[in-house]
């Protein structure tokens, strides 16, 4: 754990909160050519879901924010595993997708996902952290999670 990403995450007080694990028959990440696909990450802490329920109903705004932050943290630590395994020196965040288990009345999808986007820029800088993204409200997510976030990253030479 001595690559550039782990050093940056630890310098920002972002410690690993959960192991890289899959809840079904898929991999936590796939590398294809110069792309890294990180599977959807939930707000897991110590391999258990930290928050459950619908945003804007069972979860407070603060709990929803913590769910996004924790899911993003898990995504970044899974990316760290890729960097360790493949000895990568530079990564670009290309695309993020956020899925929010929320009520039909919830309207702040974009604002809530900004926490994830802002963290990417904080970790990778303006050039490598800037990305495209989509955020979608859904009626349910695995394990009653309020949030799921996945990402696509580019490997730069």
PDB file of C-alpha atoms in Angstrom:
ATOM      1  CA  UNK A   1       0.000   0.000   0.000  1.00  0.00           C
ATOM      2  CA  UNK A   2       2.541   2.566  -1.091  1.00  0.00           C
ATOM      3  CA  UNK A   3       1.085   3.862  -4.350  1.00  0.00           C
ATOM      4  CA  UNK A   4       0.161   7.467  -5.062  1.00  0.00           C
ATOM      5  CA  UNK A   5      -3.557   6.940  -4.416  1.00  0.00           C
ATOM      6  CA  UNK A   6      -3.240   5.275  -1.023  1.00  0.00           C
ATOM      7  CA  UNK A   7      -0.859   8.050   0.072  1.00  0.00           C
ATOM      8  CA  UNK A   8      -3.322  10.724  -1.099  1.00  0.00           C
ATOM      9  CA  UNK A   9      -6.317   9.038   0.536  1.00  0.00           C
ATOM     10  CA  UNK A  10      -4.518   8.651   3.845  1.00  0.00           C
ATOM     11  CA  UNK A  11      -3.311  12.273   3.685  1.00  0.00           C
ATOM     12  CA  UNK A  12      -6.994  13.282   3.395  1.00  0.00           C
ATOM     13  CA  UNK A  13      -7.891  11.073   6.397  1.00  0.00           C
ATOM     14  CA  UNK A  14      -9.780   8.650   4.151  1.00  0.00           C
ATOM     15  CA  UNK A  15      -9.077   5.237   5.641  1.00  0.00           C
ATOM     16  CA  UNK A  16     -10.272   1.946   4.193  1.00  0.00           C
ATOM     17  CA  UNK A  17     -13.680   1.255   5.725  1.00  0.00           C
ATOM     18  CA  UNK A  18     -14.488  -2.085   4.072  1.00  0.00           C
ATOM     19  CA  UNK A  19     -12.791  -4.902   2.175  1.00  0.00           C
ATOM     20  CA  UNK A  20     -13.137  -5.174  -1.580  1.00  0.00           C
ATOM     21  CA  UNK A  21     -15.980  -7.617  -1.853  1.00  0.00           C
ATOM     22  CA  UNK A  22     -18.765  -8.621  -4.183  1.00  0.00           C
ATOM     23  CA  UNK A  23     -22.294  -9.316  -3.029  1.00  0.00           C
ATOM     24  CA  UNK A  24     -22.988 -11.654  -5.968  1.00  0.00           C
ATOM     25  CA  UNK A  25     -21.294 -13.163  -9.041  1.00  0.00           C
ATOM     26  CA  UNK A  26     -19.184 -10.207 -10.218  1.00  0.00           C
ATOM     27  CA  UNK A  27     -15.783  -8.627  -9.611  1.00  0.00           C
ATOM     28  CA  UNK A  28     -15.183  -5.439  -7.572  1.00  0.00           C
ATOM     29  CA  UNK A  29     -13.334  -4.103 -10.626  1.00  0.00           C
ATOM     30  CA  UNK A  30     -12.442  -4.986 -14.196  1.00  0.00           C
ATOM     31  CA  UNK A  31      -9.529  -3.611 -16.193  1.00  0.00           C
ATOM     32  CA  UNK A  32      -9.983  -3.580 -19.955  1.00  0.00           C
ATOM     33  CA  UNK A  33      -7.237  -2.075 -22.086  1.00  0.00           C
ATOM     34  CA  UNK A  34      -6.740   1.402 -20.549  1.00  0.00           C
ATOM     35  CA  UNK A  35     -10.063   1.537 -18.707  1.00  0.00           C
ATOM     36  CA  UNK A  36     -10.902   0.585 -15.127  1.00  0.00           C
ATOM     37  CA  UNK A  37     -14.519  -0.179 -14.270  1.00  0.00           C
ATOM     38  CA  UNK A  38     -15.309  -0.097 -10.550  1.00  0.00           C
ATOM     39  CA  UNK A  39     -18.505  -1.952  -9.636  1.00  0.00           C
ATOM     40  CA  UNK A  40     -21.221  -0.148  -7.722  1.00  0.00           C
ATOM     41  CA  UNK A  41     -20.181   0.650  -4.171  1.00  0.00           C
ATOM     42  CA  UNK A  42     -22.529   0.792  -1.201  1.00  0.00           C
ATOM     43  CA  UNK A  43     -22.047   2.609   2.114  1.00  0.00           C
ATOM     44  CA  UNK A  44     -20.304  -0.364   3.706  1.00  0.00           C
ATOM     45  CA  UNK A  45     -18.301  -0.051   6.887  1.00  0.00           C
ATOM     46  CA  UNK A  46     -16.491  -3.124   8.215  1.00  0.00           C
ATOM     47  CA  UNK A  47     -18.236  -5.098   5.447  1.00  0.00           C
ATOM     48  CA  UNK A  48     -21.717  -4.223   6.756  1.00  0.00           C
ATOM     49  CA  UNK A  49     -24.169  -1.727   5.347  1.00  0.00           C
ATOM     50  CA  UNK A  50     -23.892   1.440   7.462  1.00  0.00           C
ATOM     51  CA  UNK A  51     -27.172   3.111   6.450  1.00  0.00           C
ATOM     52  CA  UNK A  52     -30.370   1.614   5.033  1.00  0.00           C
ATOM     53  CA  UNK A  53     -33.626   3.029   3.774  1.00  0.00           C
ATOM     54  CA  UNK A  54     -34.919   5.722   1.505  1.00  0.00           C
ATOM     55  CA  UNK A  55     -33.332   9.132   1.225  1.00  0.00           C
ATOM     56  CA  UNK A  56     -35.850  11.830   2.188  1.00  0.00           C
ATOM     57  CA  UNK A  57     -37.864   9.324   4.246  1.00  0.00           C
ATOM     58  CA  UNK A  58     -35.892   7.054   6.615  1.00  0.00           C
ATOM     59  CA  UNK A  59     -32.560   8.897   6.269  1.00  0.00           C
ATOM     60  CA  UNK A  60     -31.749  12.420   7.316  1.00  0.00           C
ATOM     61  CA  UNK A  61     -29.880  14.693   4.906  1.00  0.00           C
ATOM     62  CA  UNK A  62     -26.718  14.154   6.968  1.00  0.00           C
ATOM     63  CA  UNK A  63     -27.075  10.348   6.781  1.00  0.00           C
ATOM     64  CA  UNK A  64     -27.602  10.572   3.011  1.00  0.00           C
ATOM     65  CA  UNK A  65     -24.434  12.682   2.726  1.00  0.00           C
ATOM     66  CA  UNK A  66     -22.488  10.205   4.872  1.00  0.00           C
ATOM     67  CA  UNK A  67     -23.763   7.384   2.627  1.00  0.00           C
ATOM     68  CA  UNK A  68     -22.438   9.131  -0.492  1.00  0.00           C
ATOM     69  CA  UNK A  69     -19.136   9.886   1.212  1.00  0.00           C
ATOM     70  CA  UNK A  70     -18.699   6.303   2.439  1.00  0.00           C
ATOM     71  CA  UNK A  71     -19.658   4.796  -0.938  1.00  0.00           C
ATOM     72  CA  UNK A  72     -17.181   7.112  -2.672  1.00  0.00           C
ATOM     73  CA  UNK A  73     -14.505   6.200  -0.156  1.00  0.00           C
ATOM     74  CA  UNK A  74     -15.092   2.495  -0.892  1.00  0.00           C
ATOM     75  CA  UNK A  75     -14.925   3.174  -4.632  1.00  0.00           C
ATOM     76  CA  UNK A  76     -11.571   4.926  -4.219  1.00  0.00           C
ATOM     77  CA  UNK A  77     -10.102   2.109  -2.122  1.00  0.00           C
ATOM     78  CA  UNK A  78     -11.218  -0.430  -4.735  1.00  0.00           C
ATOM     79  CA  UNK A  79      -9.458   1.731  -7.316  1.00  0.00           C
ATOM     80  CA  UNK A  80      -6.409   1.649  -5.047  1.00  0.00           C
ATOM     81  CA  UNK A  81      -6.415  -2.160  -5.330  1.00  0.00           C
ATOM     82  CA  UNK A  82      -6.275  -1.840  -9.129  1.00  0.00           C
ATOM     83  CA  UNK A  83      -3.346   0.568  -8.901  1.00  0.00           C
ATOM     84  CA  UNK A  84      -1.499  -1.808  -6.565  1.00  0.00           C
ATOM     85  CA  UNK A  85      -2.129  -4.842  -8.755  1.00  0.00           C
ATOM     86  CA  UNK A  86      -1.287  -3.242 -12.101  1.00  0.00           C
ATOM     87  CA  UNK A  87       1.401  -0.774 -10.902  1.00  0.00           C
ATOM     88  CA  UNK A  88      -0.383   2.262 -12.376  1.00  0.00           C
ATOM     89  CA  UNK A  89       1.186   5.719 -11.999  1.00  0.00           C
ATOM     90  CA  UNK A  90      -1.667   7.989 -13.091  1.00  0.00           C
ATOM     91  CA  UNK A  91      -5.462   7.678 -13.274  1.00  0.00           C
ATOM     92  CA  UNK A  92      -8.172   9.912 -14.757  1.00  0.00           C
ATOM     93  CA  UNK A  93     -11.753   9.842 -13.491  1.00  0.00           C
ATOM     94  CA  UNK A  94     -13.891   9.568 -16.630  1.00  0.00           C
ATOM     95  CA  UNK A  95     -17.444   8.872 -15.480  1.00  0.00           C
ATOM     96  CA  UNK A  96     -19.417   8.398 -12.270  1.00  0.00           C
ATOM     97  CA  UNK A  97     -22.912   7.063 -11.792  1.00  0.00           C
ATOM     98  CA  UNK A  98     -24.895   7.596  -8.634  1.00  0.00           C
ATOM     99  CA  UNK A  99     -28.052   5.691  -7.808  1.00  0.00           C
ATOM    100  CA  UNK A 100     -30.192   6.991  -4.960  1.00  0.00           C
ATOM    101  CA  UNK A 101     -32.895   4.980  -3.256  1.00  0.00           C
ATOM    102  CA  UNK A 102     -35.229   7.899  -2.644  1.00  0.00           C
ATOM    103  CA  UNK A 103     -38.815   9.035  -2.510  1.00  0.00           C
ATOM    104  CA  UNK A 104     -40.509  10.429  -5.604  1.00  0.00           C
ATOM    105  CA  UNK A 105     -40.521  13.834  -3.921  1.00  0.00           C
ATOM    106  CA  UNK A 106     -36.709  13.958  -3.602  1.00  0.00           C
ATOM    107  CA  UNK A 107     -35.225  16.580  -5.926  1.00  0.00           C
ATOM    108  CA  UNK A 108     -31.605  17.072  -4.780  1.00  0.00           C
ATOM    109  CA  UNK A 109     -29.942  14.202  -6.648  1.00  0.00           C
ATOM    110  CA  UNK A 110     -27.332  16.402  -8.315  1.00  0.00           C
ATOM    111  CA  UNK A 111     -26.515  18.313  -5.149  1.00  0.00           C
ATOM    112  CA  UNK A 112     -26.037  15.085  -3.188  1.00  0.00           C
ATOM    113  CA  UNK A 113     -23.788  13.515  -5.844  1.00  0.00           C
ATOM    114  CA  UNK A 114     -21.650  16.684  -5.818  1.00  0.00           C
ATOM    115  CA  UNK A 115     -20.064  15.251  -2.650  1.00  0.00           C
ATOM    116  CA  UNK A 116     -18.687  12.399  -4.762  1.00  0.00           C
ATOM    117  CA  UNK A 117     -17.610  14.688  -7.610  1.00  0.00           C
ATOM    118  CA  UNK A 118     -15.931  17.135  -5.237  1.00  0.00           C
ATOM    119  CA  UNK A 119     -14.008  14.305  -3.581  1.00  0.00           C
ATOM    120  CA  UNK A 120     -12.745  13.050  -6.966  1.00  0.00           C
ATOM    121  CA  UNK A 121     -11.369  16.499  -7.766  1.00  0.00           C
ATOM    122  CA  UNK A 122      -9.854  16.767  -4.301  1.00  0.00           C
ATOM    123  CA  UNK A 123      -8.104  13.407  -4.724  1.00  0.00           C
ATOM    124  CA  UNK A 124      -7.029  13.602  -8.387  1.00  0.00           C
ATOM    125  CA  UNK A 125      -6.881  17.355  -8.998  1.00  0.00           C
ATOM    126  CA  UNK A 126      -8.901  19.452 -11.412  1.00  0.00           C
ATOM    127  CA  UNK A 127      -7.585  17.860 -14.624  1.00  0.00           C
ATOM    128  CA  UNK A 128      -7.636  14.163 -13.675  1.00  0.00           C
ATOM    129  CA  UNK A 129     -10.594  14.460 -11.298  1.00  0.00           C
ATOM    130  CA  UNK A 130     -13.058  16.204 -13.636  1.00  0.00           C
ATOM    131  CA  UNK A 131     -15.548  13.762 -15.136  1.00  0.00           C
ATOM    132  CA  UNK A 132     -18.943  13.226 -16.700  1.00  0.00           C
ATOM    133  CA  UNK A 133     -21.663  11.698 -14.560  1.00  0.00           C
ATOM    134  CA  UNK A 134     -25.248  10.571 -14.215  1.00  0.00           C
ATOM    135  CA  UNK A 135     -27.404  10.454 -11.119  1.00  0.00           C
ATOM    136  CA  UNK A 136     -30.618   8.491 -10.967  1.00  0.00           C
ATOM    137  CA  UNK A 137     -33.352   8.095  -8.385  1.00  0.00           C
ATOM    138  CA  UNK A 138     -34.519   4.488  -7.961  1.00  0.00           C
ATOM    139  CA  UNK A 139     -37.132   2.709  -5.873  1.00  0.00           C
ATOM    140  CA  UNK A 140     -34.720   0.200  -4.313  1.00  0.00           C
ATOM    141  CA  UNK A 141     -31.079  -0.877  -4.140  1.00  0.00           C
ATOM    142  CA  UNK A 142     -29.305  -4.031  -2.881  1.00  0.00           C
ATOM    143  CA  UNK A 143     -29.350  -4.548   0.905  1.00  0.00           C
ATOM    144  CA  UNK A 144     -31.808  -1.610   1.230  1.00  0.00           C
ATOM    145  CA  UNK A 145     -28.868   0.708   0.580  1.00  0.00           C
ATOM    146  CA  UNK A 146     -29.702   4.385   0.101  1.00  0.00           C
ATOM    147  CA  UNK A 147     -26.771   4.881  -2.314  1.00  0.00           C
ATOM    148  CA  UNK A 148     -24.769   3.008  -4.935  1.00  0.00           C
ATOM    149  CA  UNK A 149     -21.919   4.641  -6.856  1.00  0.00           C
ATOM    150  CA  UNK A 150     -19.827   3.199  -9.686  1.00  0.00           C
ATOM    151  CA  UNK A 151     -17.039   4.680 -11.744  1.00  0.00           C
ATOM    152  CA  UNK A 152     -15.009   4.432 -14.913  1.00  0.00           C
ATOM    153  CA  UNK A 153     -11.386   5.524 -14.839  1.00  0.00           C
ATOM    154  CA  UNK A 154      -8.710   5.853 -17.497  1.00  0.00           C
ATOM    155  CA  UNK A 155      -5.137   4.649 -17.116  1.00  0.00           C
ATOM    156  CA  UNK A 156      -2.733   7.379 -18.206  1.00  0.00           C
ATOM    157  CA  UNK A 157       0.895   6.800 -19.180  1.00  0.00           C
TER     158      UNK A 157
END
